[in-house]
Amino acid sequence: MGFSLIEVVIGLAIATVGIIGILELQKVFIQSGNETNARMLAMQLVREKLDDIKQLDSYGDINSGADNDPIIVQNISFTRQWEVTERYYNSGSEQWQEGIAGLGAVPNVADGKRALVTVQWTDLDAAVQQVAQSEIYSRISLHDSTTLTESLAESTGPQIPYTSAQSPENPSITLIDDTMTVVPIENVESKETSKPVPTVDAKNGNNLIQFETVVYDQETDTQSIEDFSTINCRCKFNGQASASAPTLLKIDDGKLSNDDDSGQLITKTTGTVSVSSQPFLCNKCCKDHHDTDGVNAKYVIGTSNNHSHYSTALSKVLSGDYLEACRFRRVNGFYELVPDWVLIDFIIMPQSFFLDASNVTAYTSYIKSAVRAYMTGIAISSLVKPNRDLSEVISGTQQLIARGLYVDIASLSTSDVNLIKSEISNSNPKWLEMVPFYEVNLTLFADWSSSDTAIATVTEEPINTIVDETLNYYGTYSRGRMTTLIDGDVMITSTIKTDNTGVTGSEAITPSVANLNDSITVKVKTSSAGENSILIPVNCLTLNNKGKSAACHAKDTKDITILVNPSNINCNYTPQSGNSTAFLNCSKVPDHWSGQISLSKAGYTFSSSETNFFSSKFNFGTGVNELDLNKATLTSVYLPVTMKDY
C-alpha cells in the first residue's frame, strides 16, 4: 500500500514542526551557553576590581569610579563601575551599618568603606544584564587581612556561577566519589582554591598567608567561599582570662556550614603580643590560641589540656615569651580562630603537569582516594601517586610546584565524623561534600633541595615580601625553580611541616612537629654539547602614594615585549604569580653566542646591576671580560633585571 496525499501532507507537517522545534531548541542552547559565559566573564571583572581595591596602599584611595572605556573580552563589551560608601561598625549589634544611628561616639573617619562593583553587558536579545558584588574594607589596614566581605546572600545583584580560575596550577576537584558512581549525578559540585597561589605578606618575621577555597555548582548558580588566613606571631603569657574557644564546622543536610554555637568565650590561659607592630591578627592569635579541658574542641588536635608552648630555642615554657602560629577562617565578615591545619599528604610536580588532561584526572582521583583513605583509617602511603618524574630534560630552567592536602576533622564533632564514615560505607557518592578538605599550592612555603647541585639546582629564597632595592628585596621571591646544568640523574625533594607553620613557611614553634616530603627524579640529557641557558629573574617596582618604592602587582609583569636577535635560541617568559618572581628563561644557547635580548613595556624602564645588558650586546665567548660557556660551571647564566615605572 502507498501513502495517500493527506498522509503525506500530515507527515510533512509533523517533520516541519520537528525541524523547527530542533532549531529553536538549538537556538536556546546557544543563547544559554552564551549567557552563562558572559556572566562568568563579568564576575571575573567584578572580582578583579575588588582585588585591585584590596591592594591599594591607602584607605583614602578607596573612591567611587568607573573604567574610562568598555572592556572587550571574547567579543563581548562590558562596562564596569564601582560605588564607594562609608560604613560604621556597631559593636552592640556586631554589624556594619551605613549611618551613625545608635553608635554613641562617632569616629572622625568611618570605620570602613563598602565598594559595590557592577559590570553590565548587552545580551543576544539586546537586554542589559548585570552582576554586582560588594566588599567592606576596614580602615585599620588594607593589608592585615581584616578586610570584611559581605556574604553572598547580602550582595547586590543576581547569584551567578563561580568562574573557575582555570589555571594550570589550580585543578578543580569534583565532589563526587567516582568509584561509587553508577548513574549520572545531578548538581555536581566542584572545589578549588580561588587563586593559583596564596597571597603572601612576609615582613619583620611575620608571615601572613591568605587564600580562599570555593565550592561551586554552575547548574544551580550557587557557591560558598571559605576565606583563610594563617599567621605566625611572637607572644607572651598573660594569665587566666576570658577568651574564645575554637570556631567549628557542622554538617547540615549533607553540607558543611559554620557551627554558630562554637567559638564561645571561656576562662582559660591567654597570651598577648610580645613585640609591637605585628599584624592585627596576632592580637587574637596570642590571646585565644590556648586549649583547656573546659571544652571538647581543641586548636591542636589530640590535646588533652592546654597544648605546650615553646621559646625561640624550642624549650617548653609556662611563662614569658613563646612562638605561636594560628589559622583563621572568615565567619560573618570577621576572621575567627579555628583548629590548626593538619597536612595529610604532600606532592610535587613540574608546573606543566596539569597541562595534560590525563594528569589532571589522575591527580584529582588520587586526591579523592587520599581523603577517603584518611577518613577510613587506611595508610595514605599505601596509595600510588601519579607519575611525575621528568626524563630527557635539556639544560635550562622550569618551575616545580608543591601541593598539600589538608583535612580538618578537628573542626567537626565526633558524630559528624562518624556520619561521614557511614556515608562512605553506604557508598554515597556525595560524601566528599561533607568533608572539610583543602588542596593548596604550597610551592612558596616548602623547602627545596637537589641531590646533586652539579646536575641541577633548585631555588629556595627567603620568604620575604619587603621592598628594599639596596638589599635586593623586591616584594617577591623564588622557590622550586629548577635549573638543569649537565647530563645525569638527580632527585629534587621538597619538605614541609604538617602544622600551621607549613602554611606560613616560618620557623618551627614546637620541637615535635612532623614533616612530609616528596621527590621526583629528573633525567637531564642535553640535546648536544655546548648548549647553555640564560635565566633572567624580572623584579618589578612601582611608587606608592607616599612616593616610596613598592612591589608591583602581578598583572604589571604581563604583556612585556621580548625581542631576541639572532632568534636561534628558545626564550620563554613566566610573569609574576602572586609573590613568585617573574622569569625569562632562554635555553639552547650555543657556545660563543653573541646577540641581543631586550625587554620592554610602555611606561617602564629595564636595567640590570650585573651588566649593561640592555644598552649593548651581551656576548658569550672566550675573550677578555666575556663568559666562557665551554666551562661546565657556567652552563647557566643568571642575570637579575629590574623593571620600574618611575
XYZ file of C-alpha atoms in Angstrom:
646
model
C 0.000 0.000 0.000
C 1.137 3.518 -0.744
C 0.527 6.745 1.094
C -2.456 8.961 0.443
C -1.986 12.663 -0.216
C -3.421 13.585 3.166
C -0.947 11.239 4.906
C 1.970 12.834 3.051
C 0.784 16.336 3.973
C 0.387 15.385 7.635
C 3.832 13.721 7.638
C 5.459 16.812 6.146
C 3.728 18.999 8.709
C 4.973 16.844 11.575
C 8.508 16.791 10.167
C 8.463 20.561 9.669
C 7.309 21.166 13.224
C 10.003 18.786 14.488
C 12.746 20.524 12.499
C 11.586 23.940 13.673
C 11.494 22.632 17.240
C 15.034 21.286 16.978
C 16.275 24.577 15.515
C 14.541 26.566 18.238
C 15.963 24.234 20.897
C 19.436 24.617 19.415
C 18.978 28.394 19.464
C 18.005 28.227 23.139
C 21.053 26.086 23.941
C 23.379 28.509 22.137
C 21.853 31.516 23.849
C 22.023 29.783 27.227
C 25.692 28.946 26.697
C 26.493 32.498 25.628
C 24.665 33.969 28.617
C 26.446 31.671 31.069
C 29.804 32.518 29.517
C 29.061 36.247 29.659
C 28.102 36.024 33.327
C 31.276 34.115 34.130
C 33.396 36.747 32.378
C 31.503 39.554 34.101
C 32.129 38.012 37.512
C 35.826 37.780 36.729
C 35.829 41.529 36.058
C 33.996 42.174 39.337
C 36.465 40.125 41.378
C 39.407 41.702 39.550
C 38.319 45.187 40.632
C 37.610 44.093 44.226
C 41.092 42.567 44.354
C 42.601 45.773 42.917
C 40.949 47.810 45.670
C 42.280 45.407 48.288
C 45.827 46.056 47.016
C 45.624 49.861 47.431
C 48.221 51.253 49.826
C 45.977 53.903 51.377
C 42.476 53.769 52.821
C 41.938 57.256 51.378
C 42.461 55.913 47.858
C 39.230 53.887 48.003
C 36.853 56.053 45.988
C 33.998 55.617 43.520
C 34.892 55.382 39.847
C 34.443 53.680 36.500
C 36.609 52.376 33.687
C 37.224 55.002 31.020
C 36.493 52.620 28.155
C 34.419 49.461 27.702
C 36.266 46.207 28.398
C 36.180 43.819 25.436
C 36.510 40.134 26.330
C 35.753 37.370 23.809
C 33.970 39.937 21.604
C 31.643 40.938 24.471
C 31.659 44.587 25.548
C 31.437 45.137 29.312
C 31.168 48.360 31.306
C 32.352 48.446 34.897
C 31.794 50.938 37.684
C 32.230 50.928 41.446
C 30.388 52.906 44.087
C 32.056 53.503 47.451
C 30.055 54.408 50.560
C 31.123 54.762 54.179
C 30.281 52.130 56.774
C 30.361 52.221 60.569
C 30.761 49.254 62.869
C 28.116 48.901 65.576
C 29.727 46.967 68.429
C 26.341 46.396 70.028
C 24.773 44.594 67.087
C 28.179 43.426 65.788
C 27.112 44.571 62.326
C 28.240 47.141 59.778
C 25.767 49.946 59.125
C 25.511 52.836 56.663
C 24.593 55.646 59.064
C 25.655 56.641 62.563
C 22.357 55.944 64.349
C 22.854 54.161 67.656
C 26.638 54.414 67.616
C 27.143 56.827 70.503
C 30.617 58.266 69.956
C 31.183 58.683 66.233
C 34.741 58.374 64.868
C 36.187 61.202 62.787
C 36.787 58.756 59.959
C 34.342 55.987 59.066
C 35.368 52.517 60.261
C 35.133 51.076 56.779
C 34.168 51.610 53.178
C 31.821 49.461 51.121
C 32.763 49.090 47.467
C 29.950 47.871 45.205
C 31.290 46.806 41.803
C 28.790 46.476 38.958
C 29.505 45.048 35.500
C 26.950 45.370 32.694
C 26.663 43.999 29.158
C 24.013 43.573 26.461
C 22.850 40.028 25.711
C 21.792 38.486 22.386
C 18.231 39.739 22.901
C 19.502 43.327 23.291
C 18.615 43.278 27.003
C 21.010 44.842 29.504
C 22.358 42.319 32.017
C 24.469 42.930 35.093
C 26.220 41.274 38.009
C 27.355 43.015 41.163
C 29.215 42.178 44.328
C 30.453 44.227 47.252
C 33.113 44.087 49.935
C 33.716 46.165 53.054
C 37.287 47.333 53.633
C 38.357 48.199 57.180
C 40.345 51.400 57.717
C 42.574 49.606 60.259
C 44.748 48.340 57.426
C 44.200 47.205 53.903
C 46.966 44.638 54.266
C 46.404 42.947 57.634
C 43.643 40.714 56.293
C 40.935 42.391 58.354
C 39.007 43.268 55.205
C 35.387 42.309 55.751
C 33.481 40.590 52.984
C 29.706 40.675 52.807
C 28.142 37.262 52.447
C 26.892 36.307 49.025
C 23.308 36.395 50.247
C 23.710 40.088 51.128
C 25.401 41.091 47.876
C 23.516 43.204 45.398
C 22.797 41.513 42.085
C 21.923 38.004 40.992
C 23.711 34.920 42.194
C 25.983 33.710 39.444
C 28.073 30.661 38.636
C 31.567 30.728 40.090
C 34.177 31.340 37.397
C 36.847 28.703 37.772
C 40.373 30.111 37.863
C 41.278 27.728 35.036
C 44.960 27.892 35.987
C 47.379 25.076 35.117
C 48.385 25.134 38.800
C 44.835 25.115 40.113
C 42.940 21.858 39.443
C 39.214 21.743 40.111
C 38.069 18.700 42.096
C 34.529 17.397 41.683
C 32.932 16.392 44.982
C 31.819 13.015 43.675
C 33.459 9.703 44.509
C 33.818 8.272 41.007
C 34.373 4.761 42.379
C 30.792 4.795 43.722
C 29.018 6.382 40.752
C 26.814 4.034 38.728
C 24.385 6.585 37.266
C 24.840 10.246 36.278
C 24.737 12.572 39.286
C 22.790 15.832 39.095
C 24.072 19.122 40.505
C 27.701 18.033 40.735
C 29.726 20.408 42.901
C 33.399 21.236 42.435
C 36.029 22.625 44.777
C 39.209 24.594 44.179
C 41.346 27.387 45.568
C 40.341 30.696 44.001
C 43.897 31.803 43.151
C 46.804 29.876 41.601
C 48.988 30.789 44.592
C 48.118 32.148 48.057
C 48.729 35.810 48.887
C 51.868 36.364 50.972
C 52.691 39.290 53.258
C 56.011 38.469 54.919
C 57.646 41.289 56.869
C 59.670 41.628 60.071
C 59.420 37.942 60.914
C 55.631 37.651 60.480
C 54.320 35.661 57.520
C 50.637 36.272 56.782
C 49.221 33.866 54.181
C 45.717 34.231 52.706
C 43.727 32.142 50.241
C 40.140 31.184 49.510
C 38.547 27.882 48.618
C 35.366 27.843 46.588
C 32.659 25.206 46.219
C 30.548 25.914 43.165
C 27.712 24.347 41.228
C 27.110 26.010 37.887
C 23.872 24.131 37.346
C 22.097 25.732 40.303
C 24.040 29.009 40.373
C 25.199 28.588 43.967
C 28.582 28.969 45.583
C 30.193 29.009 49.003
C 33.519 30.619 49.790
C 35.867 29.899 52.681
C 38.480 32.585 53.298
C 41.529 31.551 55.344
C 44.446 33.476 56.802
C 47.368 31.858 58.601
C 49.992 33.788 60.542
C 52.970 33.249 62.843
C 53.340 35.558 65.853
C 55.562 36.321 68.822
C 53.605 36.180 72.072
C 53.904 36.136 75.855
C 51.718 34.582 78.548
C 49.094 36.863 80.068
C 47.411 34.795 82.801
C 43.857 33.477 83.103
C 41.163 35.473 81.319
C 38.079 35.182 79.131
C 38.989 34.110 75.589
C 37.449 32.284 72.637
C 37.186 28.541 72.154
C 37.730 27.264 68.581
C 35.158 28.167 65.949
C 33.951 24.935 64.337
C 32.027 23.472 61.412
C 28.999 21.206 61.321
C 27.218 19.062 58.745
C 23.747 20.359 57.971
C 21.619 18.490 55.426
C 24.699 16.923 53.855
C 26.595 20.223 53.547
C 29.269 21.923 55.600
C 28.308 25.089 57.460
C 29.594 27.180 60.336
C 28.666 25.968 63.813
C 27.165 29.129 65.299
C 27.231 27.606 68.791
C 31.029 27.310 68.738
C 33.683 29.937 69.442
C 32.167 30.733 72.836
C 34.020 32.718 75.489
C 35.574 30.615 78.249
C 38.066 31.225 81.049
C 41.484 29.824 80.242
C 45.181 30.654 79.869
C 45.706 33.571 77.492
C 48.545 35.423 75.829
C 49.308 38.809 74.325
C 51.757 40.058 71.707
C 55.351 40.286 72.947
C 56.537 42.506 70.095
C 54.674 45.589 68.915
C 53.873 46.388 65.267
C 52.862 42.823 64.439
C 49.871 42.291 62.119
C 46.484 42.909 63.708
C 45.548 39.213 63.701
C 48.386 38.458 66.135
C 46.363 40.083 68.924
C 43.684 37.398 68.659
C 46.190 34.657 67.847
C 48.194 35.265 71.028
C 45.128 35.709 73.216
C 42.931 32.812 72.098
C 45.245 30.045 70.859
C 45.231 28.071 74.123
C 43.333 24.873 74.885
C 41.569 23.732 78.039
C 39.639 20.758 79.391
C 36.660 23.091 79.683
C 35.564 22.322 76.109
C 35.954 19.282 73.877
C 37.095 21.266 70.836
C 40.833 21.928 70.666
C 43.017 24.151 68.499
C 45.700 21.441 68.439
C 44.149 18.070 67.638
C 44.851 15.372 70.225
C 45.457 17.835 73.069
C 44.112 16.762 76.476
C 44.519 20.125 78.210
C 46.385 23.224 77.051
C 48.884 22.388 74.330
C 52.541 23.163 75.035
C 54.225 26.416 74.025
C 57.894 26.926 73.235
C 60.520 29.654 73.178
C 62.680 30.601 70.200
C 65.128 27.929 71.428
C 62.214 25.433 71.284
C 62.323 24.972 75.048
C 58.959 24.386 76.733
C 57.794 27.460 78.657
C 54.918 28.194 81.039
C 55.573 31.932 81.333
C 57.256 34.699 79.398
C 57.699 34.768 75.619
C 56.742 31.997 73.221
C 56.228 31.360 69.492
C 52.773 30.910 68.003
C 51.072 30.225 64.659
C 47.327 30.442 64.069
C 44.752 29.629 61.428
C 41.745 31.903 60.860
C 38.531 31.422 58.869
C 36.246 34.296 57.957
C 32.830 33.999 59.627
C 30.156 36.653 59.024
C 32.813 39.062 57.826
C 35.307 38.536 60.661
C 38.343 36.278 60.963
C 37.728 33.738 63.739
C 40.347 31.398 65.173
C 39.818 27.768 64.126
C 41.642 24.458 64.775
C 45.133 24.125 63.327
C 45.880 22.891 59.837
C 46.582 19.159 59.578
C 48.544 18.184 56.456
C 47.858 14.591 55.415
C 49.644 14.442 52.051
C 52.192 16.369 50.010
C 53.045 16.039 46.324
C 55.372 17.887 43.929
C 55.383 18.044 40.144
C 56.521 20.198 37.216
C 54.367 23.271 36.633
C 53.406 21.875 33.232
C 51.947 18.708 34.788
C 48.328 19.898 34.698
C 48.516 20.925 31.033
C 47.843 17.264 30.232
C 44.173 16.444 30.855
C 45.023 12.848 31.744
C 47.324 14.105 34.507
C 44.522 16.276 35.902
C 42.224 13.251 36.007
C 44.868 11.063 37.648
C 45.748 13.723 40.216
C 42.198 14.635 41.252
C 41.315 10.941 41.525
C 44.359 10.449 43.750
C 43.328 13.368 45.989
C 39.862 11.856 46.478
C 41.425 8.482 47.264
C 43.737 10.099 49.820
C 40.813 11.822 51.570
C 38.866 8.543 51.614
C 41.882 6.667 52.985
C 42.359 9.227 55.752
C 38.702 9.132 56.766
C 38.620 5.323 56.832
C 41.945 4.757 58.597
C 43.911 3.451 55.599
C 47.581 4.478 55.342
C 47.927 7.098 52.607
C 51.450 5.807 51.960
C 49.841 2.658 50.541
C 48.372 4.681 47.655
C 50.260 5.127 44.386
C 50.813 8.726 43.343
C 50.614 9.676 39.648
C 53.977 9.560 37.870
C 55.593 12.994 37.822
C 59.216 12.159 37.012
C 60.970 14.056 34.221
C 63.116 12.485 31.513
C 65.117 13.881 28.603
C 65.278 17.299 30.269
C 67.597 19.691 28.445
C 69.668 22.348 30.181
C 67.553 25.296 31.244
C 65.029 26.133 33.932
C 61.490 25.199 34.787
C 59.227 25.805 37.751
C 58.259 22.937 40.027
C 55.180 23.210 42.228
C 54.238 21.651 45.559
C 50.670 20.938 46.612
C 49.385 19.958 50.026
C 46.210 18.171 51.091
C 44.665 19.225 54.411
C 41.704 17.558 56.144
C 40.096 19.454 59.008
C 38.304 16.800 61.060
C 39.276 18.744 64.198
C 36.544 21.238 63.247
C 33.860 18.528 63.246
C 32.116 16.778 66.114
C 32.619 13.058 66.672
C 29.074 12.392 65.467
C 29.712 14.292 62.218
C 32.943 12.370 61.603
C 31.070 9.109 62.164
C 28.366 10.291 59.755
C 30.974 10.745 57.016
C 32.374 7.274 57.658
C 28.852 5.854 57.493
C 28.151 7.593 54.171
C 31.385 6.169 52.743
C 30.446 2.708 53.990
C 26.996 3.084 52.405
C 28.563 4.132 49.072
C 27.029 7.603 48.964
C 28.990 9.190 46.081
C 28.435 12.691 47.538
C 30.213 12.041 50.845
C 33.019 14.417 49.810
C 30.621 17.353 50.160
C 30.686 16.769 53.928
C 34.477 16.667 54.342
C 36.403 19.889 55.056
C 39.402 19.136 52.841
C 41.608 21.712 51.156
C 44.072 21.210 48.305
C 46.545 24.110 48.379
C 49.574 25.352 46.426
C 52.481 25.308 48.915
C 55.326 25.984 46.462
C 56.381 29.257 48.069
C 56.379 27.866 51.640
C 58.041 24.464 51.223
C 61.785 23.796 51.459
C 63.541 22.570 48.300
C 66.778 20.663 47.703
C 68.724 18.843 44.987
C 70.583 15.567 45.447
C 73.341 16.793 43.100
C 73.712 20.534 42.528
C 76.245 19.924 39.761
C 73.431 18.391 37.688
C 70.554 20.615 38.795
C 69.889 23.343 41.322
C 66.568 24.477 42.785
C 65.738 27.850 44.322
C 64.896 28.322 47.996
C 64.977 32.072 48.572
C 63.933 33.530 51.960
C 60.211 34.144 52.384
C 60.119 37.922 52.387
C 57.861 40.475 50.707
C 59.580 43.630 51.930
C 60.865 46.089 49.326
C 64.473 47.264 49.763
C 66.311 47.590 46.473
C 69.679 48.121 48.179
C 69.344 44.646 49.719
C 67.839 43.129 46.544
C 64.351 42.718 48.059
C 61.578 43.372 45.547
C 58.461 42.045 47.265
C 58.767 38.683 45.510
C 60.913 35.602 45.922
C 61.564 32.279 44.195
C 61.208 28.710 45.433
C 61.061 25.499 43.441
C 62.583 26.857 40.210
C 64.882 24.132 38.902
C 67.908 24.835 36.718
C 69.397 21.822 34.928
C 73.092 22.058 34.089
C 74.749 18.870 32.837
C 73.750 15.313 31.911
C 72.829 12.966 34.741
C 70.097 11.803 37.099
C 69.115 13.976 40.033
C 66.471 13.831 42.761
C 64.589 17.029 43.591
C 62.989 16.924 47.036
C 60.581 19.241 48.793
C 59.811 19.169 52.526
C 57.147 20.908 54.585
C 55.914 20.943 58.172
C 52.462 19.469 58.805
C 51.142 22.150 61.188
C 50.301 25.852 60.747
C 53.955 26.731 60.163
C 53.883 24.648 56.991
C 51.427 27.163 55.542
C 53.325 30.201 56.821
C 56.731 28.773 55.895
C 58.051 30.154 59.196
C 60.258 28.631 61.881
C 59.001 25.685 63.916
C 57.040 26.525 67.073
C 57.377 23.046 68.592
C 60.266 20.530 68.545
C 57.887 17.656 67.823
C 56.424 18.956 64.553
C 56.278 16.321 61.820
C 57.420 16.833 58.243
C 56.187 15.430 54.957
C 58.373 15.274 51.875
C 58.079 14.236 48.265
C 60.612 13.761 45.471
C 60.748 13.433 41.719
C 63.538 12.034 39.571
C 64.894 14.261 36.822
C 66.953 12.785 33.996
C 68.956 15.589 32.391
C 70.094 14.993 28.844
C 71.311 17.980 26.881
C 70.494 17.559 23.212
C 74.041 18.410 22.133
C 77.304 19.618 23.582
C 77.744 23.331 24.061
C 74.092 24.194 24.693
C 73.551 26.583 27.556
C 70.844 28.612 29.258
C 70.206 32.168 30.424
C 67.976 32.764 33.447
C 66.678 36.306 33.894
C 64.566 36.995 37.004
C 62.472 40.119 36.424
C 61.869 42.168 39.581
C 59.228 44.888 39.298
C 58.969 48.080 41.374
C 56.494 50.943 41.416
C 55.909 54.048 43.551
C 53.176 54.077 46.184
C 51.134 57.157 47.075
C 53.815 58.178 49.581
C 56.491 58.265 46.888
C 58.250 55.150 48.169
C 59.244 52.057 46.216
C 56.701 49.253 46.395
C 56.258 45.866 44.783
C 54.273 45.762 41.549
C 51.063 43.810 41.180
C 51.346 40.538 39.278
C 49.423 41.998 36.324
C 52.131 44.667 35.884
C 54.621 41.985 34.816
C 52.390 40.778 31.985
C 52.402 41.930 28.343
C 56.162 42.508 28.219
C 57.648 42.662 24.713
C 60.674 40.384 24.369
C 62.964 40.520 21.341
C 65.840 38.115 20.709
C 68.402 38.637 17.949
C 69.532 36.339 16.474
C 66.493 34.210 17.207
C 68.303 30.875 17.225
C 67.675 30.355 20.947
C 64.458 29.445 22.773
C 63.135 32.021 25.253
C 60.035 31.600 27.444
C 58.660 34.202 29.831
C 56.670 33.476 33.010
C 55.044 36.569 34.583
C 54.806 37.069 38.322
C 52.254 34.831 40.041
C 51.281 36.114 43.457
C 54.582 36.718 45.232
C 56.560 34.417 42.946
C 59.224 36.200 40.887
C 58.760 36.639 37.127
C 61.364 34.865 34.960
C 62.652 34.877 31.401
C 64.342 31.586 30.559
C 66.385 31.146 27.370
C 67.633 27.663 26.500
C 69.614 26.041 23.695
C 72.111 28.912 23.744
C 75.204 27.759 21.797
C 78.781 28.331 22.939
C 80.189 31.725 21.920
C 76.688 33.017 21.181
C 76.651 36.768 20.588
C 73.326 38.536 20.436
C 70.788 40.841 21.985
C 67.882 40.173 24.320
C 65.624 43.126 25.046
C 62.640 43.538 27.352
C 60.274 46.482 27.039
C 56.869 47.699 28.169
C 55.283 51.111 27.789
C 55.834 53.217 30.900
C 58.625 51.022 32.306
C 62.414 51.096 32.219
C 64.528 47.942 32.447
C 68.013 47.699 33.923
C 70.446 45.208 35.403
C 73.103 45.739 38.035
C 75.084 42.811 36.655
C 75.857 44.168 33.163
C 74.990 46.878 30.650
C 72.793 44.154 29.229
C 70.214 46.435 27.648
C 72.492 49.091 26.171
C 74.821 46.845 24.185
C 75.280 43.300 23.005
C 75.716 40.651 25.643
C 78.390 38.256 24.424
C 79.193 34.680 25.292
C 82.730 33.801 24.234
C 86.322 33.313 25.302
C 87.634 36.880 25.110
C 88.541 39.228 27.911
C 85.619 40.140 30.220
C 83.372 37.648 28.470
C 81.733 34.498 29.790
C 83.139 31.177 28.626
C 80.256 28.737 28.364
C 82.586 25.858 27.492
C 83.140 25.542 31.234
C 80.595 23.284 32.933
C 80.307 25.678 35.850
C 78.996 28.379 33.521
C 76.408 26.445 31.557
C 73.716 28.545 33.222
C 73.992 32.332 33.373
C 71.943 34.240 35.982
C 71.152 37.894 35.203
C 68.743 39.701 37.558
C 66.776 42.522 35.929
C 64.681 45.300 37.486
C 61.709 46.945 35.764
C 60.319 50.242 37.111
C 57.508 52.592 36.192
C 59.342 55.621 37.607
